[in-house]
Amino acid sequence: MECHIDYHPPANLLEGRVVLVTGAGAGIGRAAARSFAEHGATLVLVGRTLAKLEAVYDEIEAAGGPQPAIFPLNFEGATLKEYRDLAKTLEREFGRLDGLLHNAGLLGELTPFAHYDPELWERVMQVNVTGPVWMTQALLPLLEASRDASVVLTSSSVGRKGRARWGAYSVSKFATEGFMQVLADELEPTSSVRVNTLNPGATRTAMRQGAYPDEDPATLRTPLDIMPTYLWLMGPASRGHTGQAFDAQPPKGVSPGTA
């Protein structure tokens, strides 16, 4: 099988599919939404800033993609009712959900645990873990109504091996990996829904700049550069792969074709 990092998707890869992307207003979420639409998907754009979602909506329409839907939502303050209202809206409009990319995230601060602010810790866990978990629960019936649904949760290298000073962000990504494994194991025997995590790697985003302010962004891959793996996971080529932790970039020193 062709390496997913160097995947070359057909133009109609996601034609007829309904895909929800959180954090769709900027960075990787924006690139993913545009890429999914470019390959035929109808997008549900979820994020906290309406103006940014509207800009992505306009970009998708200008490029000739299917008309997206917009659902403003901030994981920091979202309620169970909002997740259920989202599910009801999608059920009414589409009847199913074929893809779910949990991309929204909060970095918090890089500081020794002894000095970590408890209130910020709770905010990071809410945005990165608790919100996505309950949104997924609300959307699960719609995912199971699809013949070929894919759930992709955004992870990180520090969610697979803890590193000093990464605090709540690192812990939240370990939780993301655990949630993926539990849900995938539950669904695999009886459902066609596949659930995986994806580590974007070092990418030119605002979050990366916040974590590494002295780094030259020009040395990093852009969100568009790492889209092959996102498309592979969201499309039919990844059928049969569930409960796995993927990377969108090869290890340092390894070319994409050999990853």
CSV table of C-alpha atoms in Angstrom, one decimal:
chain,number,residue,atom,x,y,z
A,1,MET,CA,0.0,0.0,0.0
A,2,GLU,CA,1.2,3.5,-0.8
A,3,CYS,CA,2.6,5.4,2.1
A,4,HIS,CA,-0.2,7.6,3.6
A,5,ILE,CA,2.3,10.5,4.0
A,6,ASP,CA,2.9,10.5,0.3
A,7,TYR,CA,-0.7,9.7,-0.7
A,8,HIS,CA,-2.1,11.0,-4.0
A,9,PRO,CA,-5.9,11.2,-3.6
A,10,PRO,CA,-8.2,11.1,-6.6
A,11,ALA,CA,-10.1,14.3,-7.3
A,12,ASN,CA,-13.4,12.8,-6.2
A,13,LEU,CA,-12.1,11.1,-3.1
A,14,LEU,CA,-14.7,12.5,-0.7
A,15,GLU,CA,-17.6,13.2,-3.2
A,16,GLY,CA,-21.0,12.8,-1.5
A,17,ARG,CA,-19.5,12.7,2.0
A,18,VAL,CA,-20.4,15.0,4.9
A,19,VAL,CA,-17.4,15.9,7.0
A,20,LEU,CA,-17.2,18.0,10.2
A,21,VAL,CA,-14.0,19.9,11.1
A,22,THR,CA,-13.5,21.6,14.5
A,23,GLY,CA,-11.1,24.6,14.6
A,24,ALA,CA,-11.9,25.1,11.0
A,25,GLY,CA,-11.3,28.8,11.0
A,26,ALA,CA,-7.5,28.8,10.8
A,27,GLY,CA,-4.3,26.8,10.5
A,28,ILE,CA,-4.6,23.1,9.9
A,29,GLY,CA,-8.4,23.1,10.4
A,30,ARG,CA,-8.8,25.6,7.6
A,31,ALA,CA,-6.4,23.7,5.3
A,32,ALA,CA,-8.2,20.5,6.0
A,33,ALA,CA,-11.7,22.0,5.4
A,34,ARG,CA,-10.6,23.4,2.1
A,35,SER,CA,-8.8,20.2,1.0
A,36,PHE,CA,-11.8,18.0,2.0
A,37,ALA,CA,-14.1,20.3,0.0
A,38,GLU,CA,-11.7,20.4,-2.9
A,39,HIS,CA,-12.1,16.6,-3.0
A,40,GLY,CA,-15.9,16.7,-3.0
A,41,ALA,CA,-16.9,16.7,0.7
A,42,THR,CA,-19.7,18.9,2.1
A,43,LEU,CA,-18.1,20.6,5.1
A,44,VAL,CA,-19.6,21.4,8.5
A,45,LEU,CA,-17.3,24.2,9.7
A,46,VAL,CA,-17.1,24.4,13.5
A,47,GLY,CA,-15.1,26.9,15.4
A,48,ARG,CA,-15.3,29.7,18.0
A,49,THR,CA,-14.9,32.7,15.6
A,50,LEU,CA,-17.8,33.3,13.2
A,51,ALA,CA,-15.9,35.7,11.0
A,52,LYS,CA,-13.1,33.1,10.4
A,53,LEU,CA,-15.6,30.4,9.6
A,54,GLU,CA,-17.4,32.7,7.2
A,55,ALA,CA,-14.1,33.4,5.4
A,56,VAL,CA,-13.4,29.7,5.0
A,57,TYR,CA,-17.0,29.3,3.8
A,58,ASP,CA,-16.4,31.9,1.1
A,59,GLU,CA,-13.1,30.3,0.1
A,60,ILE,CA,-14.7,26.9,-0.4
A,61,GLU,CA,-17.6,28.4,-2.4
A,62,ALA,CA,-15.2,30.5,-4.5
A,63,ALA,CA,-13.2,27.4,-5.3
A,64,GLY,CA,-16.3,25.6,-6.5
A,65,GLY,CA,-16.7,23.2,-3.6
A,66,PRO,CA,-20.1,22.0,-2.2
A,67,GLN,CA,-21.9,24.6,-0.1
A,68,PRO,CA,-20.6,24.3,3.5
A,69,ALA,CA,-22.5,24.6,6.8
A,70,ILE,CA,-21.4,26.8,9.7
A,71,PHE,CA,-21.8,26.0,13.4
A,72,PRO,CA,-20.1,28.5,15.7
A,73,LEU,CA,-19.0,26.7,18.9
A,74,ASN,CA,-16.4,27.3,21.6
A,75,PHE,CA,-15.3,24.2,23.5
A,76,GLU,CA,-14.4,26.3,26.5
A,77,GLY,CA,-18.0,27.1,27.2
A,78,ALA,CA,-20.0,24.6,25.1
A,79,THR,CA,-22.7,22.6,26.9
A,80,LEU,CA,-24.0,19.1,26.3
A,81,LYS,CA,-27.2,20.7,24.9
A,82,GLU,CA,-25.1,22.5,22.2
A,83,TYR,CA,-23.5,19.2,21.1
A,84,ARG,CA,-26.9,17.6,21.0
A,85,ASP,CA,-28.4,20.5,19.1
A,86,LEU,CA,-25.6,20.2,16.6
A,87,ALA,CA,-26.4,16.5,16.2
A,88,LYS,CA,-30.1,17.3,15.7
A,89,THR,CA,-29.3,19.9,13.1
A,90,LEU,CA,-27.0,17.6,11.1
A,91,GLU,CA,-29.5,14.8,11.3
A,92,ARG,CA,-32.2,17.1,9.9
A,93,GLU,CA,-30.0,18.4,7.2
A,94,PHE,CA,-27.9,15.4,6.2
A,95,GLY,CA,-29.1,12.3,8.0
A,96,ARG,CA,-25.6,11.1,8.7
A,97,LEU,CA,-22.0,12.1,9.2
A,98,ASP,CA,-19.2,10.5,7.2
A,99,GLY,CA,-16.2,12.2,8.8
A,100,LEU,CA,-15.2,14.0,12.0
A,101,LEU,CA,-11.9,15.8,12.4
A,102,HIS,CA,-11.2,17.0,15.9
A,103,ASN,CA,-8.6,19.7,15.2
A,104,ALA,CA,-9.5,22.5,17.7
A,105,GLY,CA,-7.0,22.8,20.5
A,106,LEU,CA,-5.5,25.0,23.2
A,107,LEU,CA,-1.8,25.0,24.0
A,108,GLY,CA,-1.9,26.5,27.5
A,109,GLU,CA,1.6,27.5,28.7
A,110,LEU,CA,5.0,25.8,28.7
A,111,THR,CA,6.0,25.9,32.3
A,112,PRO,CA,7.1,23.5,35.1
A,113,PHE,CA,4.1,21.7,36.6
A,114,ALA,CA,4.9,23.2,40.1
A,115,HIS,CA,4.0,26.6,38.6
A,116,TYR,CA,1.1,25.6,36.4
A,117,ASP,CA,-2.1,27.6,36.8
A,118,PRO,CA,-5.0,25.3,37.8
A,119,GLU,CA,-7.6,27.4,36.0
A,120,LEU,CA,-5.6,27.3,32.7
A,121,TRP,CA,-5.1,23.5,33.2
A,122,GLU,CA,-8.8,23.1,33.4
A,123,ARG,CA,-9.3,25.2,30.2
A,124,VAL,CA,-6.8,23.1,28.3
A,125,MET,CA,-8.4,19.9,29.3
A,126,GLN,CA,-11.9,21.2,28.5
A,127,VAL,CA,-10.9,22.3,25.0
A,128,ASN,CA,-8.6,19.4,24.1
A,129,VAL,CA,-10.4,16.4,25.8
A,130,THR,CA,-13.8,17.0,27.5
A,131,GLY,CA,-15.4,19.0,24.7
A,132,PRO,CA,-14.3,16.6,21.9
A,133,VAL,CA,-15.4,13.6,23.9
A,134,TRP,CA,-18.9,14.7,24.5
A,135,MET,CA,-19.3,16.1,21.0
A,136,THR,CA,-18.2,12.7,19.7
A,137,GLN,CA,-20.8,11.0,21.9
A,138,ALA,CA,-23.5,13.3,20.5
A,139,LEU,CA,-22.5,12.7,16.9
A,140,LEU,CA,-21.9,8.9,17.2
A,141,PRO,CA,-25.4,7.9,16.0
A,142,LEU,CA,-24.8,10.0,12.9
A,143,LEU,CA,-21.4,8.4,12.3
A,144,GLU,CA,-22.9,5.0,12.7
A,145,ALA,CA,-25.6,5.9,10.1
A,146,SER,CA,-22.8,6.3,7.5
A,147,ARG,CA,-21.5,3.3,5.6
A,148,ASP,CA,-17.9,4.4,5.9
A,149,ALA,CA,-17.2,6.9,8.7
A,150,SER,CA,-13.9,8.1,9.9
A,151,VAL,CA,-13.1,9.9,13.2
A,152,VAL,CA,-9.7,11.6,13.4
A,153,LEU,CA,-8.5,13.1,16.7
A,154,THR,CA,-5.5,15.4,16.7
A,155,SER,CA,-2.6,14.2,18.8
A,156,SER,CA,1.0,15.3,19.3
A,157,SER,CA,4.4,13.8,19.9
A,158,VAL,CA,4.1,15.0,23.5
A,159,GLY,CA,1.0,12.9,23.8
A,160,ARG,CA,3.0,9.8,23.1
A,161,LYS,CA,6.1,10.6,25.1
A,162,GLY,CA,5.8,13.2,27.9
A,163,ARG,CA,8.2,16.1,27.9
A,164,ALA,CA,9.1,18.5,30.7
A,165,ARG,CA,7.1,21.8,30.8
A,166,TRP,CA,4.4,20.7,28.4
A,167,GLY,CA,1.9,20.3,31.2
A,168,ALA,CA,-1.8,20.2,30.5
A,169,TYR,CA,-1.2,20.0,26.7
A,170,SER,CA,0.8,16.9,26.9
A,171,VAL,CA,-1.5,15.3,29.4
A,172,SER,CA,-4.5,16.2,27.2
A,173,LYS,CA,-3.0,14.5,24.2
A,174,PHE,CA,-2.3,11.3,26.3
A,175,ALA,CA,-6.0,11.4,27.1
A,176,THR,CA,-6.8,11.8,23.5
A,177,GLU,CA,-4.8,8.7,22.6
A,178,GLY,CA,-6.5,6.8,25.4
A,179,PHE,CA,-10.0,7.9,24.3
A,180,MET,CA,-9.2,6.9,20.7
A,181,GLN,CA,-8.1,3.4,21.8
A,182,VAL,CA,-11.2,2.9,24.0
A,183,LEU,CA,-13.7,4.1,21.4
A,184,ALA,CA,-12.0,2.2,18.5
A,185,ASP,CA,-12.0,-1.0,20.5
A,186,GLU,CA,-15.7,-0.6,21.4
A,187,LEU,CA,-16.8,0.1,17.8
A,188,GLU,CA,-14.6,-2.3,15.9
A,189,PRO,CA,-16.7,-5.5,16.5
A,190,THR,CA,-20.0,-4.0,15.5
A,191,SER,CA,-19.5,-0.8,13.5
A,192,SER,CA,-17.9,0.5,10.3
A,193,VAL,CA,-16.8,3.6,12.1
A,194,ARG,CA,-13.0,3.8,12.3
A,195,VAL,CA,-11.2,6.0,15.0
A,196,ASN,CA,-7.6,7.0,14.8
A,197,THR,CA,-5.3,9.8,16.1
A,198,LEU,CA,-3.0,11.9,13.9
A,199,ASN,CA,0.0,13.9,15.0
A,200,PRO,CA,0.5,16.8,12.5
A,201,GLY,CA,4.1,17.2,13.5
A,202,ALA,CA,6.0,20.5,13.3
A,203,THR,CA,3.7,22.7,11.1
A,204,ARG,CA,3.6,26.4,10.4
A,205,THR,CA,0.7,27.5,12.7
A,206,ALA,CA,0.0,30.0,15.3
A,207,MET,CA,0.1,27.3,18.0
A,208,ARG,CA,3.5,26.2,16.9
A,209,GLN,CA,4.8,29.8,17.0
A,210,GLY,CA,3.4,30.1,20.5
A,211,ALA,CA,5.3,27.0,21.6
A,212,TYR,CA,8.5,27.9,19.8
A,213,PRO,CA,8.6,31.7,19.4
A,214,ASP,CA,12.3,31.7,18.3
A,215,GLU,CA,11.8,29.1,15.5
A,216,ASP,CA,11.9,30.2,11.9
A,217,PRO,CA,8.5,29.4,10.4
A,218,ALA,CA,10.0,29.1,7.0
A,219,THR,CA,11.8,25.9,8.0
A,220,LEU,CA,8.4,24.2,8.7
A,221,ARG,CA,5.9,22.5,6.5
A,222,THR,CA,2.7,24.4,5.9
A,223,PRO,CA,-0.7,22.9,6.8
A,224,LEU,CA,-1.3,22.3,3.1
A,225,ASP,CA,1.9,20.2,2.9
A,226,ILE,CA,0.6,17.7,5.4
A,227,MET,CA,-2.9,17.2,3.9
A,228,PRO,CA,-2.1,13.9,2.2
A,229,THR,CA,-2.4,12.0,5.4
A,230,TYR,CA,-5.6,13.8,6.4
A,231,LEU,CA,-7.2,12.9,3.1
A,232,TRP,CA,-6.0,9.3,3.4
A,233,LEU,CA,-7.6,9.0,6.8
A,234,MET,CA,-10.8,10.7,5.8
A,235,GLY,CA,-11.3,8.7,2.6
A,236,PRO,CA,-11.9,5.0,1.8
A,237,ALA,CA,-8.2,4.1,1.5
A,238,SER,CA,-8.0,3.9,5.3
A,239,ARG,CA,-10.7,1.4,5.7
A,240,GLY,CA,-9.7,-1.4,8.0
A,241,HIS,CA,-7.4,0.9,10.0
A,242,THR,CA,-8.8,1.7,13.4
A,243,GLY,CA,-7.3,2.2,16.9
A,244,GLN,CA,-4.0,3.4,15.4
A,245,ALA,CA,-1.7,6.4,16.0
A,246,PHE,CA,-0.6,8.1,12.7
A,247,ASP,CA,1.9,10.8,11.9
A,248,ALA,CA,1.4,13.3,9.1
A,249,GLN,CA,5.1,13.8,8.6
A,250,PRO,CA,8.0,11.3,8.4
A,251,PRO,CA,10.6,11.2,11.2
A,252,LYS,CA,13.5,13.6,10.7
A,253,GLY,CA,15.9,12.4,8.1
A,254,VAL,CA,13.4,10.1,6.4
A,255,SER,CA,11.9,11.0,3.1
A,256,PRO,CA,8.1,10.8,2.7
A,257,GLY,CA,8.2,7.9,0.2
A,258,THR,CA,10.0,5.7,2.7
A,259,ALA,CA,8.1,6.7,5.9
